[in-house]
Coordinates of C-alpha atoms in Angstrom, one line a residue:
X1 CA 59.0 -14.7 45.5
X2 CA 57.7 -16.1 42.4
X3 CA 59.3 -15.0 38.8
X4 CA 56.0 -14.1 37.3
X5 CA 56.1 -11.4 40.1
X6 CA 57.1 -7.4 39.9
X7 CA 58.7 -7.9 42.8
X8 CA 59.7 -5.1 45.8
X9 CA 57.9 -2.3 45.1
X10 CA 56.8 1.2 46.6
X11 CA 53.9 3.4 47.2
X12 CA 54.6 6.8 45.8
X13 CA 52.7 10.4 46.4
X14 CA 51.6 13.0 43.7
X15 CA 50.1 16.4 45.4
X16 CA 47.2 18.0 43.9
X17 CA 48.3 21.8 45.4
X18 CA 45.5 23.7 43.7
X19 CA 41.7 23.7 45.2
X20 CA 39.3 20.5 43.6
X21 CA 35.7 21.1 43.2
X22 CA 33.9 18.1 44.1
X23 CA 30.4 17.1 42.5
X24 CA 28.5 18.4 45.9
X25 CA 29.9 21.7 45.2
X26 CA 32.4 21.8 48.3
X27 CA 36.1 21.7 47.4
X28 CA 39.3 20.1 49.4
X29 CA 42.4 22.9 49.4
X30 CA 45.3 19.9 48.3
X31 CA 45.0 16.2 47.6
X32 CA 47.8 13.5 48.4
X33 CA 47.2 10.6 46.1
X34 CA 49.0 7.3 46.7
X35 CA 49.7 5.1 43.6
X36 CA 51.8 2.0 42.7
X37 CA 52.8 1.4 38.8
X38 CA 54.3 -1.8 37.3
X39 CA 56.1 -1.8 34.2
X40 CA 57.5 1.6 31.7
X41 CA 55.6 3.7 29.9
X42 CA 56.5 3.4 26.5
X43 CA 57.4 6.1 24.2
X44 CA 54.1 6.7 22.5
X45 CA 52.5 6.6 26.0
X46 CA 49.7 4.5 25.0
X47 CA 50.1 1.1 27.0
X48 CA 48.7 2.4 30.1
X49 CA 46.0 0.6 32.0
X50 CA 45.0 1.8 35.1
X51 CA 43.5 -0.5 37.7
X52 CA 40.7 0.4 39.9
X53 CA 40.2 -1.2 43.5
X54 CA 37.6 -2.1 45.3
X55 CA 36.1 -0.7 48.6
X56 CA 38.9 -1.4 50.8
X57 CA 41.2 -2.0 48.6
X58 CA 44.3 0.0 47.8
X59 CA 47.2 1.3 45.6
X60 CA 49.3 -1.6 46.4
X61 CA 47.7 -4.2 43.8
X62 CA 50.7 -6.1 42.9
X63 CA 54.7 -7.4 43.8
X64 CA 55.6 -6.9 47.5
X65 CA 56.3 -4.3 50.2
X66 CA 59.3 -4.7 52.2
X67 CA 58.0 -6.8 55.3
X68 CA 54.8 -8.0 53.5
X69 CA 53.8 -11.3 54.6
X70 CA 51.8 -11.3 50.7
X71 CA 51.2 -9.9 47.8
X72 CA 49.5 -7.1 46.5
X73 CA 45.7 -7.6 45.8
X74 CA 45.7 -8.5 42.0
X75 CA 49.1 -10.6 42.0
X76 CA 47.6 -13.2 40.1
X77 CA 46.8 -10.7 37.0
X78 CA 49.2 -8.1 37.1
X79 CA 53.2 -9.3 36.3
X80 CA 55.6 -10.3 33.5
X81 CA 53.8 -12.9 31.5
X82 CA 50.1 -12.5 33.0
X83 CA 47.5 -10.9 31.6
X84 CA 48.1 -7.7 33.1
X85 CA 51.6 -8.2 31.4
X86 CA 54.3 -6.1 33.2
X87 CA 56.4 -5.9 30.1
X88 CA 54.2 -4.8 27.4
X89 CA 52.1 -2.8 29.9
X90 CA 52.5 0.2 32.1
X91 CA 50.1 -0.5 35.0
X92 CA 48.7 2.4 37.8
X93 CA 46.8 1.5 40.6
X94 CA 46.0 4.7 43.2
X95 CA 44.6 4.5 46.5
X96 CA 40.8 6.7 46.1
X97 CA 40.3 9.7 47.5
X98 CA 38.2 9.5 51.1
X99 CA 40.5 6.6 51.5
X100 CA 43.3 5.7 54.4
X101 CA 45.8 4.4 52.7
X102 CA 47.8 7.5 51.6
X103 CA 45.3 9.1 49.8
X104 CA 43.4 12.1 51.3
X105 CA 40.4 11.2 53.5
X106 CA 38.7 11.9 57.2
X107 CA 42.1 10.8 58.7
X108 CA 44.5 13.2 57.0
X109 CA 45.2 16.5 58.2
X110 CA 43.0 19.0 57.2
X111 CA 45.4 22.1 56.2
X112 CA 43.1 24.7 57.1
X113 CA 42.7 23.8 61.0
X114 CA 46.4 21.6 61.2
X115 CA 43.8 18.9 62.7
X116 CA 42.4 15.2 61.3
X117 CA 39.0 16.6 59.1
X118 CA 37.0 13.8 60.8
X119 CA 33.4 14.6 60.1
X120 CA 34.6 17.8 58.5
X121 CA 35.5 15.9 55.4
X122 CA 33.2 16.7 52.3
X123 CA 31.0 13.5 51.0
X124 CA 32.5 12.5 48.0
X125 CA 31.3 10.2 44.8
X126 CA 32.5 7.9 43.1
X127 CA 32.8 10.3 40.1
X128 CA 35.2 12.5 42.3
X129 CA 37.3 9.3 42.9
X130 CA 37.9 9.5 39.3
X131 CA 37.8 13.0 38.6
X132 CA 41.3 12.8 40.9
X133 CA 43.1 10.0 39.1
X134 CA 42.3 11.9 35.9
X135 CA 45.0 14.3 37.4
X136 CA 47.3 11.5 37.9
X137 CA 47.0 9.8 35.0
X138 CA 47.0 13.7 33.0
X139 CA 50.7 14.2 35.1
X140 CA 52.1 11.1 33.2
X141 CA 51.6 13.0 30.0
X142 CA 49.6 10.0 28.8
X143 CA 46.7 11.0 26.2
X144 CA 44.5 7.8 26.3
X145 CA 44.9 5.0 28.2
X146 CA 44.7 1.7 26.8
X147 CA 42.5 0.1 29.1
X148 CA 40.5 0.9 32.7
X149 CA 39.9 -2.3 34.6
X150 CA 38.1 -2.9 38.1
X151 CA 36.0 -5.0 40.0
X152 CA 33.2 -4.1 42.8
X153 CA 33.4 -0.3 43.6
X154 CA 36.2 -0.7 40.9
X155 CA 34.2 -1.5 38.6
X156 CA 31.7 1.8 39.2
X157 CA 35.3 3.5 38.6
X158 CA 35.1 1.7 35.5
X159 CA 31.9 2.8 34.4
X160 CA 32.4 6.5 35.2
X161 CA 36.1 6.6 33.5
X162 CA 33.8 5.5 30.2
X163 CA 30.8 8.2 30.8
X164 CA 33.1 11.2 32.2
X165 CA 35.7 10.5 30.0
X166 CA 34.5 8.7 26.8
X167 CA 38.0 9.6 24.5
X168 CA 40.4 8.5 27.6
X169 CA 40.1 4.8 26.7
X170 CA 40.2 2.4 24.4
X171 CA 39.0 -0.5 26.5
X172 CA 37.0 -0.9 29.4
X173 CA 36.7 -3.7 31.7
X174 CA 33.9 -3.5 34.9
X175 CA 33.7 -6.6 36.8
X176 CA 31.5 -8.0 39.3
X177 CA 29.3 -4.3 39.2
X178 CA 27.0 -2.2 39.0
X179 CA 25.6 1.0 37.2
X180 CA 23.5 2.0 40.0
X181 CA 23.4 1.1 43.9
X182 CA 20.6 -1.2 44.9
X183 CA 18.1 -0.6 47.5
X184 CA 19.4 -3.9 49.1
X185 CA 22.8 -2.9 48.5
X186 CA 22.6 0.4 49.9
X187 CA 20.8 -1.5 53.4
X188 CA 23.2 -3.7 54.2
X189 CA 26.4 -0.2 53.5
X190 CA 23.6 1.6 55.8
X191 CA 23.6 -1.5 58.8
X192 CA 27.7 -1.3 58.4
X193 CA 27.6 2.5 59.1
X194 CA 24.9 2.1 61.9
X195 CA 27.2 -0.5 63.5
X196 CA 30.2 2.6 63.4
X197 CA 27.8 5.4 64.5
X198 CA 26.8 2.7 67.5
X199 CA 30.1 2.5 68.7
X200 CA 30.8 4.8 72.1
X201 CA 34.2 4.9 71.1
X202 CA 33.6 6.8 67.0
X203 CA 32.7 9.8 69.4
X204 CA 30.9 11.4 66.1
X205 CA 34.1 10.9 64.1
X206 CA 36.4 12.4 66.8
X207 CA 38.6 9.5 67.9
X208 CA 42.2 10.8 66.4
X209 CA 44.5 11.2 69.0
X210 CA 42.1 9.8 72.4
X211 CA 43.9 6.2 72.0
X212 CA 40.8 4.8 71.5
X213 CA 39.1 3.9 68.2
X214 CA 35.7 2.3 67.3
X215 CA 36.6 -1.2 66.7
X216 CA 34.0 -3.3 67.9
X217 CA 31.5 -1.3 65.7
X218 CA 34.1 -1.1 62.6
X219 CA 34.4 -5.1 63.4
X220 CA 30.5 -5.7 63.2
X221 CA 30.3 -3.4 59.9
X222 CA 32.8 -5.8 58.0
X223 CA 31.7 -8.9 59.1
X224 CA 27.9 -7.8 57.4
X225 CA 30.0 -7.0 54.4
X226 CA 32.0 -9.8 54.4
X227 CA 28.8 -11.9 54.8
X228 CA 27.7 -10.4 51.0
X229 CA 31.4 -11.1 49.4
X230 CA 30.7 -15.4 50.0
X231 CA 27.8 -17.5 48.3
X232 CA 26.2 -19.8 50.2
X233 CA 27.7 -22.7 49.0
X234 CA 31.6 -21.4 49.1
X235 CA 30.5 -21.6 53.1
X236 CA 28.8 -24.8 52.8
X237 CA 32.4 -25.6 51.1
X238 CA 34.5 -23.9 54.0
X239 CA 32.9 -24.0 57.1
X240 CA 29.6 -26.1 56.8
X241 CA 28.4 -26.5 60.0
X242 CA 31.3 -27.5 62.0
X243 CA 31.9 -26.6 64.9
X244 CA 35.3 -24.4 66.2
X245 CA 37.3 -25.9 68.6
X246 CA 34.7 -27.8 70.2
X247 CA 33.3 -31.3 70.5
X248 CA 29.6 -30.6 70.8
X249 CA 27.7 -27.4 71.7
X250 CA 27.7 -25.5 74.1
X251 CA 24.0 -24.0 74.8
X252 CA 25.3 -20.3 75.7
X253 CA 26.1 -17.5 73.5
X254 CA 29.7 -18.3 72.7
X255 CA 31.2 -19.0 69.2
X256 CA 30.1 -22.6 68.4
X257 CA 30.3 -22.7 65.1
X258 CA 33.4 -22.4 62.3
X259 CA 31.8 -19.8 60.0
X260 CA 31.2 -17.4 63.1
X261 CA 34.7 -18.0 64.1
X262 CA 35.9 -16.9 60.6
X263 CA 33.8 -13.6 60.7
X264 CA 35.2 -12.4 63.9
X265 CA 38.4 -13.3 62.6
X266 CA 37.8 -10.9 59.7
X267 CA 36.2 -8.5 61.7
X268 CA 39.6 -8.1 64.2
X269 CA 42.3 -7.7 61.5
X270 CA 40.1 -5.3 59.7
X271 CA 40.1 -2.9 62.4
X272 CA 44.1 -3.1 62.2
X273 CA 44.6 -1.7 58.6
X274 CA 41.2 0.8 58.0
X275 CA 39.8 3.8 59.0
X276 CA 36.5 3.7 60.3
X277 CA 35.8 7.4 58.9
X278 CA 36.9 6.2 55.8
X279 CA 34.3 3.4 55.2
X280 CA 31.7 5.5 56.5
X281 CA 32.6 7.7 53.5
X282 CA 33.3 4.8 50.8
X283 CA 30.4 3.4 51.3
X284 CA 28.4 6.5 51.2
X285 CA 29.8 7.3 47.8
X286 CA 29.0 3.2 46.5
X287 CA 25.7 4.0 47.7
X288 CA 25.3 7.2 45.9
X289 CA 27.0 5.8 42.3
X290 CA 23.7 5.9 39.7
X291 CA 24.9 6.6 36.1
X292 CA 21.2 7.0 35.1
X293 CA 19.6 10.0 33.5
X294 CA 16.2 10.4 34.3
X295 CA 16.2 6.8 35.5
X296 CA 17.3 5.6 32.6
X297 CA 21.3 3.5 32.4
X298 CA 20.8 3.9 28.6
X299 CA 20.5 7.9 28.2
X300 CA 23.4 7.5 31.2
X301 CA 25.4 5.2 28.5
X302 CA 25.2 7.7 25.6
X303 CA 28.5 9.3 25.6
X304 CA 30.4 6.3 25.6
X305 CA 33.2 5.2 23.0
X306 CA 35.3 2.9 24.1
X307 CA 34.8 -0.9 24.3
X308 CA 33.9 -2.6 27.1
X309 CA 34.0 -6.3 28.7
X310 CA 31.5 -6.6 31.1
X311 CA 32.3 -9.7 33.6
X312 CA 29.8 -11.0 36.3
X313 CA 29.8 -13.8 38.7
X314 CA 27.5 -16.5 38.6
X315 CA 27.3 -17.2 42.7
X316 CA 27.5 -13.1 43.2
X317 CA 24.5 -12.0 45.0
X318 CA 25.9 -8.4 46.1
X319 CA 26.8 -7.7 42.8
X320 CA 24.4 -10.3 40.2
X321 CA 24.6 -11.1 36.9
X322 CA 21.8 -9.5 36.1
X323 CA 22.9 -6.0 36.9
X324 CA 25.9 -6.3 34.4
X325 CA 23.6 -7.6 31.8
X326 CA 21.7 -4.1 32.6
X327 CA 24.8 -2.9 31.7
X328 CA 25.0 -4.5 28.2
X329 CA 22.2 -4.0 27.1
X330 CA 21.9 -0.2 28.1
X331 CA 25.4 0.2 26.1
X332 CA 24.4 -1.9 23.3
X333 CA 21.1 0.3 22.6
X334 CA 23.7 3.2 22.5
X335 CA 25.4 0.6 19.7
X336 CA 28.5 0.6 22.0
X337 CA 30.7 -2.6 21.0
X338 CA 30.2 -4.5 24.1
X339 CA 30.7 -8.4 25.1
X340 CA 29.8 -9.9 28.4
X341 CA 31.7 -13.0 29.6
X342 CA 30.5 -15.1 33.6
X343 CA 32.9 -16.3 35.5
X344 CA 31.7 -19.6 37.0
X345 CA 32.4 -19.9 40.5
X346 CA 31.2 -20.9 44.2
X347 CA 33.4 -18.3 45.9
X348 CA 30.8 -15.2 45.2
X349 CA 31.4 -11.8 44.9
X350 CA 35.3 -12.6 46.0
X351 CA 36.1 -14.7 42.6
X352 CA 37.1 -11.3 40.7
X353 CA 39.9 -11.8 43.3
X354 CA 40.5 -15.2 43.3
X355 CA 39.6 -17.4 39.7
X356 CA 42.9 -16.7 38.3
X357 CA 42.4 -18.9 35.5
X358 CA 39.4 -17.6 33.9
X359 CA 39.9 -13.8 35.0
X360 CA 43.5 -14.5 32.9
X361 CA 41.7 -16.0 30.0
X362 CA 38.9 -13.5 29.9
X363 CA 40.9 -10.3 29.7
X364 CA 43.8 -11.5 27.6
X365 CA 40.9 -12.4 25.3
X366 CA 39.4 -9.3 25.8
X367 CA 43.0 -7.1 25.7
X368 CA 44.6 -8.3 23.0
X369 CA 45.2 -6.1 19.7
X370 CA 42.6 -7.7 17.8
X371 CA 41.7 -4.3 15.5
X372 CA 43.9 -1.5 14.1
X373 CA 42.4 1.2 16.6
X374 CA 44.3 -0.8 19.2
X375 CA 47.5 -0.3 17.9
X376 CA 47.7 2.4 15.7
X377 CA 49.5 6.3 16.2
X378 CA 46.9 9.5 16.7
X379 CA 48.9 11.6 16.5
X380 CA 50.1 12.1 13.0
X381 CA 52.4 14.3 11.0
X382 CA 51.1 15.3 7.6
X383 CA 51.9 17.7 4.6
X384 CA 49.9 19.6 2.3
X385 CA 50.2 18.9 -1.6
X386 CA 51.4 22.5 -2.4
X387 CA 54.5 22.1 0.4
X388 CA 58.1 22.1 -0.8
X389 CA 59.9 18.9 -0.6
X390 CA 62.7 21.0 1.7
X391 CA 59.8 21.0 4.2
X392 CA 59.0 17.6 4.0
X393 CA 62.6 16.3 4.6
X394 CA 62.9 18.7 7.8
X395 CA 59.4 17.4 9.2
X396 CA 60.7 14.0 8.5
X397 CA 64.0 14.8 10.6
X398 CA 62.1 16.5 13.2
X399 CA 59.4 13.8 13.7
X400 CA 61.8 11.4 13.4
X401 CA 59.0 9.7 10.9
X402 CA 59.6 7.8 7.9
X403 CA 56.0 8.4 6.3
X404 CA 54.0 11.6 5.7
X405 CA 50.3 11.3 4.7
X406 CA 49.6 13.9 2.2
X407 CA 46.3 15.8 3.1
X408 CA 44.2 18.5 1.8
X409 CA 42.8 21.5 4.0
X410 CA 40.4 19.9 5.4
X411 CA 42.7 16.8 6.6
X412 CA 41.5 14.1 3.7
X413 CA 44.1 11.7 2.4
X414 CA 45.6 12.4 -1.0
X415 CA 48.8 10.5 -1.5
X416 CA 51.6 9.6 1.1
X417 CA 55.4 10.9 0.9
X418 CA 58.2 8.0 2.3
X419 CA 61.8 8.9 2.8
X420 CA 62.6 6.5 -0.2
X421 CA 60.2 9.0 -2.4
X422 CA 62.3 12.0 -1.2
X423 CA 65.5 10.1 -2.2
X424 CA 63.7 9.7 -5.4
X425 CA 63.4 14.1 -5.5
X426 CA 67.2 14.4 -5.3
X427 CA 67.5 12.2 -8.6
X428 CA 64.6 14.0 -10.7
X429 CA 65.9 17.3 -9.4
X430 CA 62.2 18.2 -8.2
X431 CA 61.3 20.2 -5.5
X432 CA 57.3 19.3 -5.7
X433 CA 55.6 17.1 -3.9
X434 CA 52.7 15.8 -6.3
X435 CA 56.0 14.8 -8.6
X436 CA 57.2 12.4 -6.2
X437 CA 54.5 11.4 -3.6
X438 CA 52.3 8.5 -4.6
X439 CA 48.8 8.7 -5.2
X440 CA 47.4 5.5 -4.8
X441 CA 47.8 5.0 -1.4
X442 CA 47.1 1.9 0.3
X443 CA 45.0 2.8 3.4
X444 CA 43.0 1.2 5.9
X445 CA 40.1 1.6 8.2
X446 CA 40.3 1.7 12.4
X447 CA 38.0 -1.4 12.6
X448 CA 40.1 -3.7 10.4
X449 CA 41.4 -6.6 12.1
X450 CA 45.2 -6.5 12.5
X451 CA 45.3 -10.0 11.1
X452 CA 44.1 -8.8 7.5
X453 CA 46.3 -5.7 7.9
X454 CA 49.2 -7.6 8.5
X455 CA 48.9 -9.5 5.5
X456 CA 47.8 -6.7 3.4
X457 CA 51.0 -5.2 4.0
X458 CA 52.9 -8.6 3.6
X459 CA 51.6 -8.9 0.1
X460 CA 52.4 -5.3 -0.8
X461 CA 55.7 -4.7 0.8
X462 CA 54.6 -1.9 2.7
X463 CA 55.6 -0.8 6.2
X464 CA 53.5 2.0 6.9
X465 CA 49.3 2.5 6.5
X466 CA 47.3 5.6 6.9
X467 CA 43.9 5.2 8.7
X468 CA 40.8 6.9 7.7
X469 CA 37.5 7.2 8.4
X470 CA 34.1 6.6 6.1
X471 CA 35.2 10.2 4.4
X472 CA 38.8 9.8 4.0
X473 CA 40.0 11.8 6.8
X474 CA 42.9 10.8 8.2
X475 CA 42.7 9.2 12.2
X476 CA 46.3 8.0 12.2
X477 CA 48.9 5.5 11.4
X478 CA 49.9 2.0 11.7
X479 CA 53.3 0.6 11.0
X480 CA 54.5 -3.3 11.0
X481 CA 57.3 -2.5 13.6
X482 CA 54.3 -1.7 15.6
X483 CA 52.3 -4.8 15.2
X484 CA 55.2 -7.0 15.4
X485 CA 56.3 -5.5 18.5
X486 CA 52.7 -6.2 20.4
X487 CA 52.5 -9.9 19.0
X488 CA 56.2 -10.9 20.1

């Protein structure tokens, strides 16, 4: 096991007891969701990035189960000293809901009949997906997270984290997406589920329990898919046309060649660790995603605050480059801060999984605390100019804070109040604040760079800033401990 790893971990379960409206209207009684996290969530609870999968992907995105032969999906981003850095970071990755890797889904037992819902599950969307690790994430106690990152169907998680819940991030990073399902895309999901419904053996979603299973039509449904995940030339690469244990060929309907070899390979160990149910209902909600209003992306975009990376893949032709550039420029008409970065790559779709060097140097790029909004504290103690200096020393003690921003009624910065300034009350005798609180405050603004911060308050001496907005109303606080901290 490699250093840079998180090494043996476990799935857990959090229970959602209480009924969930979906976005069709229909509701599921409780929810089992299964998530992984790497790293601690730090006192102010704002390093948290959660991780989005893709369509059969799950919760278990990095270090190792007991057993595991490899990795979790993502183990060559998420870990001590990647980008995805285990010890600055608190990472969550959950299984989706429809899914069958703990999560609730057609396979799970449906608590109203004591049976397997089958068919009987609701359709879901990708929006509900999201709607139920919003719970999650709320049960950490976490406020905003610091990023949401995904590729593929993780990426639409992406995109609907930043348009259902605009305040819950700072960063956003979709890769290798969409903001709406292509009629081409939504064909080849449509010949996968045709391939499932085909099958004798899906008995209209009633196999559970008969021993039997629709494989061979599960099989044919990810082979199409897997077909989409290459680029031509990664198979030119891999396979060419060489031929599978065989000198010359054979003139009957047998597997002559590599590359058909390969996709029955992936077919057969598919079958082993998904649900057929389960895709049928993933892919119905992928086909379904479309962020548009009115059929426009950019009235779907206007809501959106955080900032986003948008990634694409220059071989992807599931997925092209051209839909993310959609993207951008929807989001910059809705003057969202947005940058777009391609990875360059012959594997396809699949290199959001595989380019480890560039998907490390993109997000760390991408992550890193380059503005005081990144790093500074929302939630702020402050005092009123007319308050007692007794009051300010017991907030002080309470909060455990060293600085108090002195506001007026309607929350505009006045002055600040330090411990050193109430040690300064005690030898003037005063017991009012506009005595002892200084009144020209340094301050700053939430989209100064931390580099001209930092030596702003190097050439003052000071260890604390208030930050305000265009009308001097305070949004928080930033202290050197805290940017020190983040760059070691």
């Amino acid at each position: 096991m490699d250093k840079d790893s998180v090494g043996i971990v476990e799935t857990k379960f959090f229970n959602i007891d209480e009924p969930f409206i979906l976005e069709s209207g229909k509701s599921l009684e409780k929810i089992t969701v299964a998530y992984e996290t790497y790293g601690e969530l730090n006192n102010e609870k704002n390093n948290a990035i959660l991780v989005c999968h893709a369509l059969t992907g799950d919760a278990h995105a990095a270090g190792w189960h007991v057993g595991d032969k490899k990795p979790g999906w993502w183990e060559i981003v998420i870990g001590p000293g990647k980008v995805l850095d285990t010890e600055k970071y608190f990472i969550i990755c959950s299984n989706v809901l429809g899914g069958c890797k703990g999560t609730t889904g057609p396979s799970s037992i449906n608590p109203l009949t004591g049976e397997e819902y089958g068919l009987d599950f609701p359709v879901i969307t990708i929006k509900d997906m999201v709607d139920v690790q919003k719970v999650l994430v709320d049960s950490f106690g976490i406020n905003q997270l610091y990023a949401v990152v995904g590729g593929s169907m993780g990426g639409m998680q992406v995109l609907q984290w930043a348009v259902s819940y605009p305040e819950m991030m700072k960063k956003a990073i979709p890769i290798a997406t969409t903001a709406r399902s292509s009629p081409q895309q939504i064909a080849f999901n449509e010949v996968g589920r045709q391939s499932i419904f085909s099958d004798p053996n899906w008995n209209k979603g009633n196999y559970y329990g008969t021993g039997k299973i629709p494989k061979n039509g599960l099989s044919v449904a990810r082979m199409i898919a897997h077909i989409t995940y290459l680029s031509d030339e990664s198979m030119y690469i891999k396979f060419g046309r060489d031929l599978q244990d065989k000198d010359e060929i054979s003139y009957d309907f047998s597997l002559d060649f590599q590359v058909e070899s390969y996709l029955h390979h992936q077919g057969e160990s598919f079958v082993k660790r998904f649900d057929a149910n389960s895709y049928l209902y993933i892919t119905k909600a992928v086909d379904l995603f479309d962020l548009a209003i009115d059929n426009s992306v950019i009235e779907g975009f206007r809501d959106v605050q955080c900032k986003l990376e948008v990634i694409s893949v220059d071989s992807d032709w599931l997925y092209p480059t051209e839909q993310s550039t959609e993207i951008v420029a929807a989001l910059n008409a809705n003057d969202v801060e947005v940058s777009f970065s391609e990875i360059k790559s012959n594997f396809g779709h699949d290199a959001f999984l595989l380019e480890k060097g560039q998907l490390n140097y993109l997000l760390s790029k991408f992550l890193s605390d380059n503005v005081v909004a990144d790093l500074m504290t929302t939630e702020v103690t402050t005092i009123r100019e007319e308050d007692s200096v007794k009051k300010a020393a017991t907030l002080m003690l309470e909060k455990n804070v060293t600085h108090l921003p002195v506001v007026t009624d309607d929350n505009k910065l006045i002055g600040i109040l330090t411990s050193w300034d109430l040690s300064k009350s005690i030898a003037t005798n005063s017991d009012n604040l506009i005595d002892i609180m200084t009144t020209t405050v340094k301050f700053c603004h939430s989209t100064d760079s931390i580099e001209n911060i930092s030596k702003m308050m190097r050439k003052y001496d000071i260890s604390c800033l208030p930050v305000v907005d265009e009308n001097f109303v305070v949004e928080g606080l930033i202290t050197t401990d805290q940017i020190s901290n983040r760059l070691s």
